[in-house]
Amino acid sequence: MANSFDPSAAASPDSGIFGLPHSAHEAHVVLIPVPFEATTSYGGGTSRGPSAILEASRQVDLFDVETGRPYERGIALLPESTALRSWNERAKQRAQLVIEAGGVHPDKPELREAAAEVNELCEKMNDFVYQATRQWIAQGKRVGAIGGDHSISFGSIKAHAEKYPGLGILHLDAHADLRNAYEGFTWSHASIMFNVVSRLSGVKSLVQVAIRDMSQEEHQIIEGSQGRVRAFFDSTLQQKQFDGVPWNRQVDEIVSQLPENVYLSFDIDGLDPVLCPHTGTPVPGGLSFPQATALVAGVVRSGRTIVGFDLTEVAPDPNGGQWDGNVGARLLYKMIGWMLKSQRA
């Protein structure tokens, strides 16, 4: 880091993530922005999540009481890809035909064709994220993906599962995301964890937290997974708190289901929607900010290693409010800080 950098000074408008001066090659943590939300079927705007987080991050103080000075290791957000932007625009346009029709119908070939094109564009996005993540991991970086909707996580998880076979996923979300090809879209945001557990043999376990909205079929997948998928439902977590079980004891139980190497996959709607009011599919309930960060801290305090992460579904206020980006930026800094503390080398 340049000697002239002052971590306590106000960030300049054209500075990097968190106001930092690092290039990706200088930084130990590389963040990949993925402005993609093709299959969003309710609220939109998550493709603007990376830029909203970047803007809000410049207001985050760099000293953190829990994790110290994560910025000293170097953090860099890559520029947004114009290819991803163009794929997203085309895929959203084509997906809208299918979504408005309620999904693919056998007697409507135009819908099958539209869904097929969306799936092809999503595969291109997946490969882009996979190749970028793999490239930076090979250079010894810790890598995080910033969405976009939750579908963007597959390529990142795939690259990490190849590097760290036997990986565990800690998944914070209001939704189970275990639907098979939702609305005809193989790579739907509602199918991300179905694709992870069905396609990635390097993922040993999926531990889901704060789930409170799912289909019966998704529940059956969890029940029939023979322990590979473990869900800690929001209603159960809340009831235990009502009964006086401290949150840290619940965290210990959650973390005990994870292997040594852990990947964080955090959909912002896993939080109380007061914290993320403009996310695509908000659901009442969820974790408070301190609960979420204590969960991440619990992974590290258990001796496990956080090897990578994604943060998705941050959608800025269309009227210009900055709250969603602010919460996303602060959760991101906590995730980075605890990830760095988990490295024992």
mmCIF file of C-alpha atoms in Angstrom:
data_model
loop_
_atom_site.group_PDB
_atom_site.id
_atom_site.type_symbol
_atom_site.label_atom_id
_atom_site.label_comp_id
_atom_site.label_asym_id
_atom_site.label_seq_id
_atom_site.Cartn_x
_atom_site.Cartn_y
_atom_site.Cartn_z
ATOM 1 C CA MET A 1 0.000 0.000 0.000
ATOM 2 C CA ALA A 2 1.220 3.433 -0.814
ATOM 3 C CA ASN A 3 2.848 5.168 2.162
ATOM 4 C CA SER A 4 0.644 8.203 1.587
ATOM 5 C CA PHE A 5 -2.603 6.282 2.147
ATOM 6 C CA ASP A 6 -4.466 7.439 5.249
ATOM 7 C CA PRO A 7 -7.085 4.861 6.384
ATOM 8 C CA SER A 8 -8.817 7.485 8.518
ATOM 9 C CA ALA A 9 -9.213 10.048 5.751
ATOM 10 C CA ALA A 10 -12.348 10.510 3.673
ATOM 11 C CA ALA A 11 -12.378 8.351 0.556
ATOM 12 C CA SER A 12 -12.118 10.065 -2.803
ATOM 13 C CA PRO A 13 -15.078 9.597 -5.185
ATOM 14 C CA ASP A 14 -12.950 7.704 -7.714
ATOM 15 C CA SER A 15 -11.217 5.401 -5.215
ATOM 16 C CA GLY A 16 -11.545 1.640 -5.144
ATOM 17 C CA ILE A 17 -13.720 -0.521 -2.909
ATOM 18 C CA PHE A 18 -13.728 0.825 0.687
ATOM 19 C CA GLY A 19 -11.746 3.808 -0.601
ATOM 20 C CA LEU A 20 -8.637 1.656 -1.062
ATOM 21 C CA PRO A 21 -5.861 2.243 -3.603
ATOM 22 C CA HIS A 22 -5.016 -1.396 -4.393
ATOM 23 C CA SER A 23 -4.893 -2.977 -7.814
ATOM 24 C CA ALA A 24 -6.043 -6.574 -8.109
ATOM 25 C CA HIS A 25 -2.447 -7.757 -8.410
ATOM 26 C CA GLU A 26 -1.451 -5.894 -5.224
ATOM 27 C CA ALA A 27 -4.486 -7.040 -3.216
ATOM 28 C CA HIS A 28 -4.811 -10.303 -1.323
ATOM 29 C CA VAL A 29 -8.618 -10.243 -1.680
ATOM 30 C CA VAL A 30 -10.046 -9.906 -5.184
ATOM 31 C CA LEU A 31 -13.752 -9.206 -5.671
ATOM 32 C CA ILE A 32 -15.507 -10.093 -8.927
ATOM 33 C CA PRO A 33 -18.610 -7.980 -9.691
ATOM 34 C CA VAL A 34 -21.318 -9.922 -11.530
ATOM 35 C CA PRO A 35 -24.112 -7.529 -12.635
ATOM 36 C CA PHE A 36 -26.471 -10.294 -13.728
ATOM 37 C CA GLU A 37 -30.125 -10.941 -12.793
ATOM 38 C CA ALA A 38 -31.654 -12.596 -15.841
ATOM 39 C CA THR A 39 -34.141 -14.925 -14.143
ATOM 40 C CA THR A 40 -35.448 -12.592 -11.444
ATOM 41 C CA SER A 41 -39.204 -13.062 -11.402
ATOM 42 C CA TYR A 42 -40.279 -10.639 -8.651
ATOM 43 C CA GLY A 43 -38.382 -7.488 -7.680
ATOM 44 C CA GLY A 44 -35.428 -6.419 -9.822
ATOM 45 C CA GLY A 45 -32.369 -4.236 -9.507
ATOM 46 C CA THR A 46 -29.739 -6.664 -8.214
ATOM 47 C CA SER A 47 -27.587 -6.137 -11.321
ATOM 48 C CA ARG A 48 -26.884 -2.716 -9.798
ATOM 49 C CA GLY A 49 -25.808 -4.324 -6.538
ATOM 50 C CA PRO A 50 -22.046 -4.271 -7.163
ATOM 51 C CA SER A 51 -22.025 -0.564 -8.027
ATOM 52 C CA ALA A 52 -24.246 0.273 -5.023
ATOM 53 C CA ILE A 53 -21.919 -1.642 -2.693
ATOM 54 C CA LEU A 54 -18.879 0.081 -4.193
ATOM 55 C CA GLU A 55 -20.368 3.532 -3.647
ATOM 56 C CA ALA A 56 -21.507 2.773 -0.088
ATOM 57 C CA SER A 57 -18.216 1.081 0.825
ATOM 58 C CA ARG A 58 -16.391 4.396 0.713
ATOM 59 C CA GLN A 59 -18.271 5.376 3.897
ATOM 60 C CA VAL A 60 -17.117 2.307 5.873
ATOM 61 C CA ASP A 61 -14.469 2.973 8.543
ATOM 62 C CA LEU A 62 -11.524 0.658 7.903
ATOM 63 C CA PHE A 63 -10.693 -0.245 11.496
ATOM 64 C CA ASP A 64 -12.975 -2.992 12.774
ATOM 65 C CA VAL A 65 -13.164 -3.825 16.490
ATOM 66 C CA GLU A 66 -13.599 -7.547 15.815
ATOM 67 C CA THR A 67 -11.301 -8.179 12.876
ATOM 68 C CA GLY A 68 -8.749 -5.391 13.135
ATOM 69 C CA ARG A 69 -7.453 -3.924 9.873
ATOM 70 C CA PRO A 70 -8.534 -6.168 6.991
ATOM 71 C CA TYR A 71 -7.678 -3.437 4.495
ATOM 72 C CA GLU A 72 -3.948 -3.870 5.186
ATOM 73 C CA ARG A 73 -3.922 -7.163 3.256
ATOM 74 C CA GLY A 74 -5.304 -5.364 0.204
ATOM 75 C CA ILE A 75 -8.834 -5.539 -1.225
ATOM 76 C CA ALA A 76 -9.683 -4.820 -4.859
ATOM 77 C CA LEU A 77 -12.921 -4.861 -6.826
ATOM 78 C CA LEU A 78 -12.443 -5.668 -10.500
ATOM 79 C CA PRO A 79 -14.125 -3.470 -13.136
ATOM 80 C CA GLU A 80 -17.555 -4.634 -14.260
ATOM 81 C CA SER A 81 -17.488 -6.668 -17.461
ATOM 82 C CA THR A 82 -19.265 -5.080 -20.417
ATOM 83 C CA ALA A 83 -19.861 -8.605 -21.775
ATOM 84 C CA LEU A 84 -21.717 -9.584 -18.605
ATOM 85 C CA ARG A 85 -23.800 -6.437 -18.859
ATOM 86 C CA SER A 86 -24.794 -7.177 -22.443
ATOM 87 C CA TRP A 87 -25.566 -10.848 -21.692
ATOM 88 C CA ASN A 88 -27.713 -9.733 -18.775
ATOM 89 C CA GLU A 89 -29.710 -7.266 -20.855
ATOM 90 C CA ARG A 90 -30.420 -9.825 -23.570
ATOM 91 C CA ALA A 91 -31.208 -12.608 -21.101
ATOM 92 C CA LYS A 92 -33.573 -10.407 -19.079
ATOM 93 C CA GLN A 93 -35.425 -9.455 -22.241
ATOM 94 C CA ARG A 94 -35.862 -13.071 -23.322
ATOM 95 C CA ALA A 95 -36.645 -14.321 -19.822
ATOM 96 C CA GLN A 96 -39.450 -11.835 -19.411
ATOM 97 C CA LEU A 97 -41.452 -13.600 -22.115
ATOM 98 C CA VAL A 98 -41.291 -16.835 -20.166
ATOM 99 C CA ILE A 99 -41.919 -15.266 -16.768
ATOM 100 C CA GLU A 100 -45.001 -13.385 -17.961
ATOM 101 C CA ALA A 101 -46.379 -16.644 -19.395
ATOM 102 C CA GLY A 102 -45.873 -18.424 -16.075
ATOM 103 C CA GLY A 103 -43.101 -20.660 -17.392
ATOM 104 C CA VAL A 104 -42.422 -22.818 -20.430
ATOM 105 C CA HIS A 105 -45.470 -24.465 -22.064
ATOM 106 C CA PRO A 106 -45.172 -27.545 -24.324
ATOM 107 C CA ASP A 107 -47.422 -26.049 -26.998
ATOM 108 C CA LYS A 108 -45.540 -22.746 -27.225
ATOM 109 C CA PRO A 109 -42.206 -23.246 -29.004
ATOM 110 C CA GLU A 110 -41.378 -19.545 -28.763
ATOM 111 C CA LEU A 111 -41.215 -19.899 -24.978
ATOM 112 C CA ARG A 112 -38.980 -22.967 -25.206
ATOM 113 C CA GLU A 113 -36.689 -21.056 -27.554
ATOM 114 C CA ALA A 114 -36.571 -18.048 -25.223
ATOM 115 C CA ALA A 115 -35.786 -20.235 -22.200
ATOM 116 C CA ALA A 116 -33.080 -22.058 -24.158
ATOM 117 C CA GLU A 117 -31.416 -18.763 -25.054
ATOM 118 C CA VAL A 118 -31.570 -17.589 -21.435
ATOM 119 C CA ASN A 119 -30.004 -20.862 -20.280
ATOM 120 C CA GLU A 120 -27.224 -20.458 -22.851
ATOM 121 C CA LEU A 121 -26.469 -16.909 -21.699
ATOM 122 C CA CYS A 122 -26.500 -18.048 -18.063
ATOM 123 C CA GLU A 123 -23.990 -20.764 -18.929
ATOM 124 C CA LYS A 124 -21.741 -18.107 -20.469
ATOM 125 C CA MET A 125 -22.049 -16.088 -17.266
ATOM 126 C CA ASN A 126 -21.257 -19.171 -15.153
ATOM 127 C CA ASP A 127 -18.151 -19.885 -17.197
ATOM 128 C CA PHE A 128 -17.014 -16.261 -17.003
ATOM 129 C CA VAL A 129 -17.265 -16.284 -13.196
ATOM 130 C CA TYR A 130 -15.654 -19.729 -12.972
ATOM 131 C CA GLN A 131 -12.693 -18.800 -15.167
ATOM 132 C CA ALA A 132 -12.122 -15.478 -13.389
ATOM 133 C CA THR A 133 -12.336 -17.073 -9.940
ATOM 134 C CA ARG A 134 -10.064 -19.921 -10.951
ATOM 135 C CA GLN A 135 -7.511 -17.498 -12.392
ATOM 136 C CA TRP A 136 -7.256 -15.422 -9.222
ATOM 137 C CA ILE A 137 -7.238 -18.439 -6.903
ATOM 138 C CA ALA A 138 -4.288 -19.791 -8.917
ATOM 139 C CA GLN A 139 -2.443 -16.545 -8.108
ATOM 140 C CA GLY A 140 -2.887 -17.116 -4.383
ATOM 141 C CA LYS A 141 -5.753 -14.668 -3.897
ATOM 142 C CA ARG A 142 -8.843 -15.019 -1.763
ATOM 143 C CA VAL A 143 -11.783 -14.419 -4.070
ATOM 144 C CA GLY A 144 -15.346 -13.195 -3.549
ATOM 145 C CA ALA A 145 -18.146 -12.764 -6.088
ATOM 146 C CA ILE A 146 -20.564 -9.845 -5.755
ATOM 147 C CA GLY A 147 -23.997 -10.147 -7.397
ATOM 148 C CA GLY A 148 -26.337 -9.781 -9.037
ATOM 149 C CA ASP A 149 -28.896 -12.433 -8.202
ATOM 150 C CA HIS A 150 -27.963 -15.685 -6.498
ATOM 151 C CA SER A 151 -27.523 -17.571 -9.769
ATOM 152 C CA ILE A 152 -24.099 -15.898 -10.155
ATOM 153 C CA SER A 153 -22.637 -18.053 -7.376
ATOM 154 C CA PHE A 154 -22.308 -21.322 -9.298
ATOM 155 C CA GLY A 155 -19.070 -20.516 -11.117
ATOM 156 C CA SER A 156 -17.450 -19.205 -7.953
ATOM 157 C CA ILE A 157 -18.467 -22.246 -5.907
ATOM 158 C CA LYS A 158 -17.309 -24.573 -8.698
ATOM 159 C CA ALA A 159 -13.829 -23.017 -8.772
ATOM 160 C CA HIS A 160 -13.492 -23.185 -4.986
ATOM 161 C CA ALA A 161 -14.759 -26.787 -4.837
ATOM 162 C CA GLU A 162 -12.070 -27.778 -7.343
ATOM 163 C CA LYS A 163 -9.373 -26.069 -5.283
ATOM 164 C CA TYR A 164 -10.718 -27.343 -1.949
ATOM 165 C CA PRO A 165 -12.413 -30.740 -2.490
ATOM 166 C CA GLY A 166 -14.635 -31.667 0.430
ATOM 167 C CA LEU A 167 -15.765 -28.048 0.707
ATOM 168 C CA GLY A 168 -18.693 -27.037 2.896
ATOM 169 C CA ILE A 169 -21.132 -24.272 1.916
ATOM 170 C CA LEU A 170 -22.584 -22.029 4.612
ATOM 171 C CA HIS A 171 -25.684 -20.617 2.936
ATOM 172 C CA LEU A 172 -27.574 -17.693 4.485
ATOM 173 C CA ASP A 173 -30.874 -17.141 2.689
ATOM 174 C CA ALA A 174 -34.617 -16.722 3.109
ATOM 175 C CA HIS A 175 -35.051 -19.357 0.387
ATOM 176 C CA ALA A 176 -33.756 -22.903 0.010
ATOM 177 C CA ASP A 177 -32.929 -22.366 -3.705
ATOM 178 C CA LEU A 178 -33.327 -26.098 -4.353
ATOM 179 C CA ARG A 179 -35.833 -25.883 -7.224
ATOM 180 C CA ASN A 180 -35.050 -27.842 -10.366
ATOM 181 C CA ALA A 181 -35.063 -25.562 -13.438
ATOM 182 C CA TYR A 182 -37.557 -23.078 -11.984
ATOM 183 C CA GLU A 183 -39.907 -21.628 -14.661
ATOM 184 C CA GLY A 184 -37.901 -23.538 -17.269
ATOM 185 C CA PHE A 185 -34.591 -21.842 -16.408
ATOM 186 C CA THR A 186 -31.874 -24.357 -15.575
ATOM 187 C CA TRP A 187 -29.748 -21.647 -13.978
ATOM 188 C CA SER A 188 -32.507 -19.795 -12.112
ATOM 189 C CA HIS A 189 -31.612 -17.896 -8.967
ATOM 190 C CA ALA A 190 -34.110 -20.259 -7.298
ATOM 191 C CA SER A 191 -32.055 -23.272 -8.463
ATOM 192 C CA ILE A 192 -28.544 -22.293 -7.417
ATOM 193 C CA MET A 193 -28.226 -24.772 -4.539
ATOM 194 C CA PHE A 194 -29.979 -27.540 -6.489
ATOM 195 C CA ASN A 195 -27.299 -27.129 -9.143
ATOM 196 C CA VAL A 196 -24.525 -27.038 -6.547
ATOM 197 C CA VAL A 197 -25.520 -30.277 -4.807
ATOM 198 C CA SER A 198 -26.439 -32.115 -8.015
ATOM 199 C CA ARG A 199 -23.481 -31.032 -10.178
ATOM 200 C CA LEU A 200 -20.502 -30.356 -7.900
ATOM 201 C CA SER A 201 -19.040 -33.479 -6.316
ATOM 202 C CA GLY A 202 -16.386 -31.364 -4.597
ATOM 203 C CA VAL A 203 -19.043 -29.922 -2.274
ATOM 204 C CA LYS A 204 -19.306 -32.191 0.761
ATOM 205 C CA SER A 205 -22.077 -30.408 2.615
ATOM 206 C CA LEU A 206 -24.563 -27.571 2.335
ATOM 207 C CA VAL A 207 -25.628 -25.905 5.590
ATOM 208 C CA GLN A 208 -28.553 -23.515 5.142
ATOM 209 C CA VAL A 209 -29.479 -20.868 7.710
ATOM 210 C CA ALA A 210 -32.575 -18.661 8.168
ATOM 211 C CA ILE A 211 -34.608 -20.514 5.524
ATOM 212 C CA ARG A 212 -38.259 -19.534 5.746
ATOM 213 C CA ASP A 213 -39.704 -19.803 2.244
ATOM 214 C CA MET A 214 -39.610 -23.048 0.224
ATOM 215 C CA SER A 215 -41.691 -25.522 -1.724
ATOM 216 C CA GLN A 216 -42.652 -28.979 -0.486
ATOM 217 C CA GLU A 217 -40.342 -30.479 -3.112
ATOM 218 C CA GLU A 218 -37.409 -28.492 -1.757
ATOM 219 C CA HIS A 219 -38.169 -29.707 1.744
ATOM 220 C CA GLN A 220 -38.196 -33.269 0.436
ATOM 221 C CA ILE A 221 -34.760 -32.747 -1.128
ATOM 222 C CA ILE A 222 -33.431 -31.619 2.253
ATOM 223 C CA GLU A 223 -35.029 -34.563 4.056
ATOM 224 C CA GLY A 224 -33.777 -37.048 1.464
ATOM 225 C CA SER A 225 -30.208 -35.743 1.230
ATOM 226 C CA GLN A 226 -28.866 -38.171 3.872
ATOM 227 C CA GLY A 227 -27.351 -35.284 5.765
ATOM 228 C CA ARG A 228 -25.530 -33.645 2.862
ATOM 229 C CA VAL A 229 -28.003 -30.743 3.086
ATOM 230 C CA ARG A 230 -28.747 -29.516 6.591
ATOM 231 C CA ALA A 231 -31.279 -26.709 7.013
ATOM 232 C CA PHE A 232 -31.618 -24.526 10.091
ATOM 233 C CA PHE A 233 -35.052 -23.044 9.508
ATOM 234 C CA ASP A 234 -35.762 -19.527 10.686
ATOM 235 C CA SER A 235 -38.786 -20.634 12.709
ATOM 236 C CA THR A 236 -36.668 -23.141 14.635
ATOM 237 C CA LEU A 237 -33.891 -20.643 15.284
ATOM 238 C CA GLN A 238 -36.373 -18.061 16.554
ATOM 239 C CA GLN A 239 -38.199 -20.562 18.765
ATOM 240 C CA LYS A 240 -34.942 -21.583 20.400
ATOM 241 C CA GLN A 241 -34.218 -17.944 21.123
ATOM 242 C CA PHE A 242 -37.688 -17.566 22.634
ATOM 243 C CA ASP A 243 -36.839 -20.554 24.824
ATOM 244 C CA GLY A 244 -33.662 -18.880 26.038
ATOM 245 C CA VAL A 245 -31.014 -20.641 23.956
ATOM 246 C CA PRO A 246 -28.197 -18.118 23.401
ATOM 247 C CA TRP A 247 -27.418 -17.302 19.787
ATOM 248 C CA ASN A 248 -23.785 -18.345 20.153
ATOM 249 C CA ARG A 249 -24.883 -21.841 21.211
ATOM 250 C CA GLN A 250 -27.025 -22.045 18.085
ATOM 251 C CA VAL A 251 -24.050 -20.863 16.038
ATOM 252 C CA ASP A 252 -21.952 -23.663 17.512
ATOM 253 C CA GLU A 253 -24.550 -26.211 16.418
ATOM 254 C CA ILE A 254 -24.716 -24.769 12.904
ATOM 255 C CA VAL A 255 -20.931 -24.624 12.486
ATOM 256 C CA SER A 256 -20.490 -28.178 13.766
ATOM 257 C CA GLN A 257 -22.127 -29.397 10.540
ATOM 258 C CA LEU A 258 -19.372 -27.863 8.383
ATOM 259 C CA PRO A 259 -16.045 -29.401 7.298
ATOM 260 C CA GLU A 260 -12.636 -27.746 7.653
ATOM 261 C CA ASN A 261 -12.860 -25.527 4.552
ATOM 262 C CA VAL A 262 -15.931 -23.312 4.291
ATOM 263 C CA TYR A 263 -17.353 -21.173 1.510
ATOM 264 C CA LEU A 264 -19.861 -18.449 2.466
ATOM 265 C CA SER A 265 -22.814 -17.959 0.121
ATOM 266 C CA PHE A 266 -24.852 -15.065 1.454
ATOM 267 C CA ASP A 267 -28.074 -13.894 -0.109
ATOM 268 C CA ILE A 268 -28.858 -10.571 1.563
ATOM 269 C CA ASP A 269 -32.522 -11.598 1.973
ATOM 270 C CA GLY A 270 -31.377 -14.015 4.673
ATOM 271 C CA LEU A 271 -31.341 -10.899 6.850
ATOM 272 C CA ASP A 272 -34.382 -9.197 8.328
ATOM 273 C CA PRO A 273 -35.890 -7.284 5.350
ATOM 274 C CA VAL A 274 -35.674 -4.081 7.389
ATOM 275 C CA LEU A 275 -31.980 -4.319 6.478
ATOM 276 C CA CYS A 276 -32.537 -5.014 2.774
ATOM 277 C CA PRO A 277 -35.964 -3.600 1.835
ATOM 278 C CA HIS A 278 -35.341 -3.517 -1.924
ATOM 279 C CA THR A 279 -33.957 -7.021 -2.372
ATOM 280 C CA GLY A 280 -35.737 -9.068 -5.030
ATOM 281 C CA THR A 281 -37.835 -11.368 -2.833
ATOM 282 C CA PRO A 282 -37.966 -10.089 0.768
ATOM 283 C CA VAL A 283 -39.488 -12.397 3.380
ATOM 284 C CA PRO A 284 -40.462 -11.436 6.962
ATOM 285 C CA GLY A 285 -38.184 -12.880 9.619
ATOM 286 C CA GLY A 286 -34.476 -13.526 9.161
ATOM 287 C CA LEU A 287 -31.314 -12.667 11.024
ATOM 288 C CA SER A 288 -30.270 -9.357 12.508
ATOM 289 C CA PHE A 289 -26.953 -7.901 11.393
ATOM 290 C CA PRO A 290 -25.195 -8.903 14.652
ATOM 291 C CA GLN A 291 -26.565 -12.447 14.347
ATOM 292 C CA ALA A 292 -25.256 -12.768 10.790
ATOM 293 C CA THR A 293 -21.788 -11.477 11.637
ATOM 294 C CA ALA A 294 -21.658 -13.654 14.772
ATOM 295 C CA LEU A 295 -22.408 -16.633 12.548
ATOM 296 C CA VAL A 296 -19.412 -15.820 10.336
ATOM 297 C CA ALA A 297 -17.272 -15.211 13.413
ATOM 298 C CA GLY A 298 -18.347 -18.582 14.806
ATOM 299 C CA VAL A 299 -16.938 -20.348 11.754
ATOM 300 C CA VAL A 300 -13.542 -18.790 12.409
ATOM 301 C CA ARG A 301 -13.572 -19.287 16.168
ATOM 302 C CA SER A 302 -14.241 -22.982 15.607
ATOM 303 C CA GLY A 303 -10.878 -23.278 13.849
ATOM 304 C CA ARG A 304 -12.343 -23.670 10.364
ATOM 305 C CA THR A 305 -11.044 -21.754 7.357
ATOM 306 C CA ILE A 306 -13.157 -19.506 5.150
ATOM 307 C CA VAL A 307 -11.725 -19.976 1.657
ATOM 308 C CA GLY A 308 -14.071 -17.786 -0.404
ATOM 309 C CA PHE A 309 -17.529 -16.265 -0.561
ATOM 310 C CA ASP A 310 -20.267 -14.578 -2.507
ATOM 311 C CA LEU A 311 -22.693 -11.826 -1.539
ATOM 312 C CA THR A 312 -25.810 -11.535 -3.684
ATOM 313 C CA GLU A 313 -29.255 -9.972 -4.112
ATOM 314 C CA VAL A 314 -28.345 -6.475 -2.898
ATOM 315 C CA ALA A 315 -30.711 -4.200 -4.819
ATOM 316 C CA PRO A 316 -30.435 -0.426 -4.370
ATOM 317 C CA ASP A 317 -33.441 1.782 -3.795
ATOM 318 C CA PRO A 318 -34.750 2.877 -7.227
ATOM 319 C CA ASN A 319 -35.474 6.277 -5.692
ATOM 320 C CA GLY A 320 -31.838 6.806 -4.775
ATOM 321 C CA GLY A 321 -31.748 5.697 -1.130
ATOM 322 C CA GLN A 322 -28.439 4.170 -0.009
ATOM 323 C CA TRP A 323 -29.528 1.880 2.838
ATOM 324 C CA ASP A 324 -29.326 -1.426 0.941
ATOM 325 C CA GLY A 325 -25.864 -0.669 -0.401
ATOM 326 C CA ASN A 326 -24.743 0.499 3.031
ATOM 327 C CA VAL A 327 -25.786 -2.756 4.721
ATOM 328 C CA GLY A 328 -24.291 -4.799 1.882
ATOM 329 C CA ALA A 329 -20.948 -2.981 2.082
ATOM 330 C CA ARG A 330 -20.713 -3.444 5.836
ATOM 331 C CA LEU A 331 -21.610 -7.139 5.669
ATOM 332 C CA LEU A 332 -19.004 -7.513 2.923
ATOM 333 C CA TYR A 333 -16.267 -5.942 5.067
ATOM 334 C CA LYS A 334 -17.138 -8.216 7.983
ATOM 335 C CA MET A 335 -17.037 -11.283 5.722
ATOM 336 C CA ILE A 336 -13.637 -10.259 4.373
ATOM 337 C CA GLY A 337 -12.290 -9.510 7.839
ATOM 338 C CA TRP A 338 -13.287 -12.852 9.292
ATOM 339 C CA MET A 339 -12.098 -14.700 6.192
ATOM 340 C CA LEU A 340 -8.643 -13.161 6.636
ATOM 341 C CA LYS A 341 -8.588 -13.965 10.353
ATOM 342 C CA SER A 342 -9.384 -17.598 9.525
ATOM 343 C CA GLN A 343 -6.075 -17.951 7.674
ATOM 344 C CA ARG A 344 -3.617 -19.508 10.073
ATOM 345 C CA ALA A 345 -0.585 -19.397 7.759
#
